[in-house]
Amino acid sequence: MRHRIFNDDGDEELVFVMGWGNRWTHENVSWLLGQLTDAGYRVHAFELPTNIDDFKADWLEPVAEYVRDLEGYQLLGHSAGGLIAQALDGADNHVYLSPWWGYGDSFPEPVLEAVSLVPTTFPCLPVGGMDREALGERATDHQLATLPSWVSPAFVRETRRAQQDLLTIDHDAVVFCSLRDPVISLRPIGERVPADHVVLYDGGHELFSAAARDRYVDLLLDALETGADAVEERPTVPA
């Protein structure tokens, strides 16, 4: 797992666990990092390995060990980063962007169950559908070209197991998501997060790749600073 600090002179600590396939060199990820550092955060950003054979050892424990040394921090998790973030301790506020707490409807459960039983860590399963329509209108050619194309049956097994073992979501957590997201299931969000703590935006899987992203930046930063108080009494944000 790769880790990098942005804005070493920032006033507040923020841990940003990125999603599967995200890289800080991707233009839209860089845009979000810029918004966070401009807000005064010292951002500890994590890039996830794109193929794993043990969720805890390969994804969770490296981040969990790192945050133990932080006295206080805000936590931002996108997609698979949200799957990791829900199991971390010590954050003041938790904000999730399209948390991958369940596979979307385009991944049929019988197929996921079948491939998860195949005893191999070799990335032999093609990843489809991760295009501009799925991710967001601002997804760049560079981003799309550098997304991984394969995962292993072990990856499917371990991510499904982690999704089935979701912890109770912090009562003050805020989730930003889209009803048109084909990557994740919205059901676990609805089951675990109060409706008035969920911010819906018009777009695909990545808020930072959505055409309307600028309209949500201030609300995202407020949620990182004050938690659910920022969204409970919010005015409606136009789509």
XYZ file of C-alpha atoms in Angstrom:
239
model
C 0.000 0.000 0.000
C 1.322 3.413 -0.941
C 1.037 6.412 1.361
C 1.817 10.075 0.810
C 1.359 13.282 2.803
C 0.057 16.385 1.065
C 0.504 19.834 2.668
C 2.875 18.875 5.454
C 2.307 22.278 7.074
C -1.463 21.813 7.369
C -3.205 22.759 10.607
C -5.422 19.659 10.927
C -4.890 15.979 10.176
C -7.079 14.277 7.564
C -6.817 10.661 6.482
C -8.049 10.048 2.944
C -8.417 6.387 1.966
C -8.922 6.355 -1.781
C -10.951 3.904 -3.798
C -9.915 0.869 -5.794
C -7.880 1.994 -8.789
C -7.634 5.634 -7.669
C -4.214 7.259 -7.935
C -3.195 10.660 -6.662
C -1.861 11.333 -10.196
C -5.413 11.059 -11.559
C -6.599 14.536 -12.423
C -9.859 14.402 -10.466
C -8.261 12.840 -7.405
C -5.666 15.616 -7.570
C -8.492 18.155 -7.723
C -10.016 16.763 -4.525
C -6.635 16.674 -2.792
C -6.230 20.330 -3.735
C -9.574 21.208 -2.172
C -8.572 19.452 1.047
C -5.138 21.046 1.297
C -6.513 24.498 0.431
C -8.853 24.047 3.405
C -5.800 23.703 5.653
C -5.650 19.941 6.063
C -2.493 17.891 6.280
C -3.725 15.036 4.103
C -2.515 11.488 4.656
C -3.564 9.797 1.409
C -3.550 6.033 0.847
C -3.511 4.235 -2.507
C -4.894 0.720 -2.253
C -3.360 -2.380 -3.816
C -5.759 -3.391 -6.586
C -5.511 -7.121 -5.922
C -5.603 -8.640 -2.445
C -5.820 -12.070 -0.890
C -6.504 -10.922 2.694
C -8.660 -7.854 3.460
C -7.249 -7.253 6.924
C -3.587 -7.849 6.128
C -3.499 -6.139 2.742
C -5.943 -3.266 3.207
C -7.110 -2.659 6.756
C -4.113 -3.242 9.003
C -1.617 -0.933 7.225
C -4.027 1.996 7.564
C -5.160 1.043 11.071
C -1.568 0.868 12.305
C -0.801 4.236 10.768
C -3.723 6.125 12.305
C -2.881 4.843 15.797
C -0.050 7.380 15.807
C -2.368 10.307 15.044
C -3.744 12.119 18.082
C -6.840 13.262 16.230
C -7.941 13.338 12.635
C -10.838 13.612 10.226
C -11.554 10.605 8.031
C -12.553 10.556 4.363
C -13.084 7.254 2.552
C -14.095 6.769 -1.061
C -15.570 3.500 -2.383
C -13.291 0.644 -1.254
C -11.636 3.214 0.992
C -15.007 3.508 2.717
C -14.978 -0.225 3.352
C -11.664 0.208 5.148
C -12.621 3.456 6.867
C -15.669 1.993 8.628
C -13.329 -0.284 10.584
C -10.885 2.430 11.720
C -10.777 3.960 15.194
C -9.967 7.430 16.426
C -11.455 9.783 13.838
C -13.395 12.837 14.973
C -15.672 12.836 11.923
C -16.341 10.229 9.239
C -17.285 11.177 5.688
C -17.851 8.539 3.032
C -17.978 9.060 -0.722
C -19.920 6.245 -2.441
C -18.832 3.668 0.169
C -18.423 0.192 -1.285
C -20.367 -1.620 1.420
C -21.968 -3.927 -1.128
C -21.578 -4.910 -4.767
C -23.904 -3.164 -7.214
C -26.731 -4.891 -9.064
C -24.553 -5.401 -12.138
C -22.617 -8.020 -10.128
C -25.116 -10.884 -9.579
C -24.833 -12.560 -6.199
C -24.706 -16.147 -7.575
C -21.787 -15.188 -9.807
C -19.931 -13.494 -6.948
C -20.492 -16.535 -4.745
C -19.241 -18.908 -7.421
C -16.063 -17.038 -8.315
C -15.204 -16.398 -4.654
C -14.868 -20.140 -4.183
C -12.156 -20.490 -6.826
C -8.895 -21.071 -4.884
C -6.550 -18.670 -6.626
C -5.064 -15.239 -6.042
C -4.285 -14.812 -9.731
C -6.110 -11.793 -11.256
C -8.085 -13.638 -13.908
C -11.502 -11.956 -13.649
C -12.099 -9.061 -16.055
C -13.371 -5.798 -14.599
C -15.977 -4.268 -16.872
C -18.205 -1.232 -16.873
C -15.747 1.204 -15.273
C -16.233 3.832 -17.945
C -16.995 7.551 -17.951
C -20.721 6.931 -17.584
C -20.144 4.808 -14.490
C -17.517 6.986 -12.812
C -18.572 10.506 -13.766
C -18.579 12.928 -16.669
C -15.229 14.438 -15.662
C -13.390 11.096 -15.666
C -10.355 11.640 -17.867
C -8.832 9.507 -20.595
C -5.727 9.090 -18.439
C -7.761 7.860 -15.509
C -9.747 5.393 -17.589
C -6.626 4.104 -19.337
C -4.824 3.417 -16.066
C -7.630 1.639 -14.235
C -6.807 -2.022 -13.566
C -8.510 -4.541 -15.817
C -8.438 -7.701 -13.691
C -9.050 -8.918 -10.142
C -8.713 -12.338 -8.556
C -11.295 -14.680 -7.054
C -9.539 -14.095 -3.728
C -10.221 -10.350 -4.124
C -13.929 -11.056 -4.582
C -13.980 -13.431 -1.605
C -12.209 -11.030 0.745
C -14.177 -7.919 -0.219
C -17.489 -9.758 0.098
C -16.448 -11.054 3.500
C -15.539 -7.545 4.645
C -18.888 -6.236 3.387
C -20.721 -8.947 5.304
C -18.789 -8.015 8.469
C -19.572 -4.289 8.370
C -19.463 -2.631 11.765
C -22.057 -0.236 13.116
C -21.515 3.019 11.248
C -20.656 6.003 13.431
C -23.889 7.825 14.262
C -22.408 11.150 13.115
C -21.139 9.861 9.759
C -22.056 11.564 6.479
C -22.380 9.806 3.127
C -22.275 11.395 -0.322
C -23.629 9.106 -3.054
C -25.566 8.979 -6.305
C -28.706 7.015 -7.057
C -27.244 6.305 -10.493
C -24.084 4.661 -9.159
C -23.699 1.237 -10.869
C -20.674 0.180 -8.835
C -22.060 -0.042 -5.306
C -25.207 -1.206 -3.592
C -27.161 1.586 -1.919
C -28.948 -0.831 0.411
C -26.220 -0.984 3.116
C -26.112 2.822 3.160
C -29.860 3.028 3.700
C -29.708 0.371 6.401
C -26.880 1.970 8.376
C -26.998 5.735 7.838
C -29.931 8.054 8.692
C -31.520 9.571 5.599
C -30.738 13.124 6.718
C -27.039 12.220 6.902
C -26.983 11.184 3.216
C -26.241 13.748 0.514
C -27.381 12.737 -2.965
C -25.666 14.179 -6.004
C -26.343 13.767 -9.697
C -23.583 11.738 -11.270
C -21.764 8.432 -11.191
C -19.579 6.628 -8.699
C -17.067 9.397 -8.053
C -18.229 12.708 -6.628
C -14.890 14.231 -7.622
C -15.528 13.176 -11.243
C -19.115 14.460 -11.305
C -20.006 17.461 -13.443
C -21.657 19.062 -10.394
C -18.748 18.491 -8.007
C -18.094 22.202 -7.337
C -21.566 22.557 -5.837
C -20.748 20.053 -3.088
C -17.235 21.059 -2.067
C -18.222 23.428 0.715
C -20.704 20.926 2.133
C -18.081 18.173 2.019
C -15.580 20.350 3.879
C -18.221 21.348 6.432
C -19.066 17.671 7.008
C -15.402 16.886 7.624
C -15.207 19.742 10.111
C -18.489 19.355 12.015
C -19.918 15.943 11.077
C -23.622 15.408 10.530
C -24.497 18.868 11.887
C -23.320 20.226 8.533
C -25.961 18.340 6.564
C -28.934 17.891 8.890
C -30.117 21.473 8.435
C -28.619 22.049 5.020
C -30.475 23.862 2.261
C -31.205 21.780 -0.806
C -28.228 21.681 -3.163
C -29.363 21.955 -6.781
C -28.378 18.956 -8.899
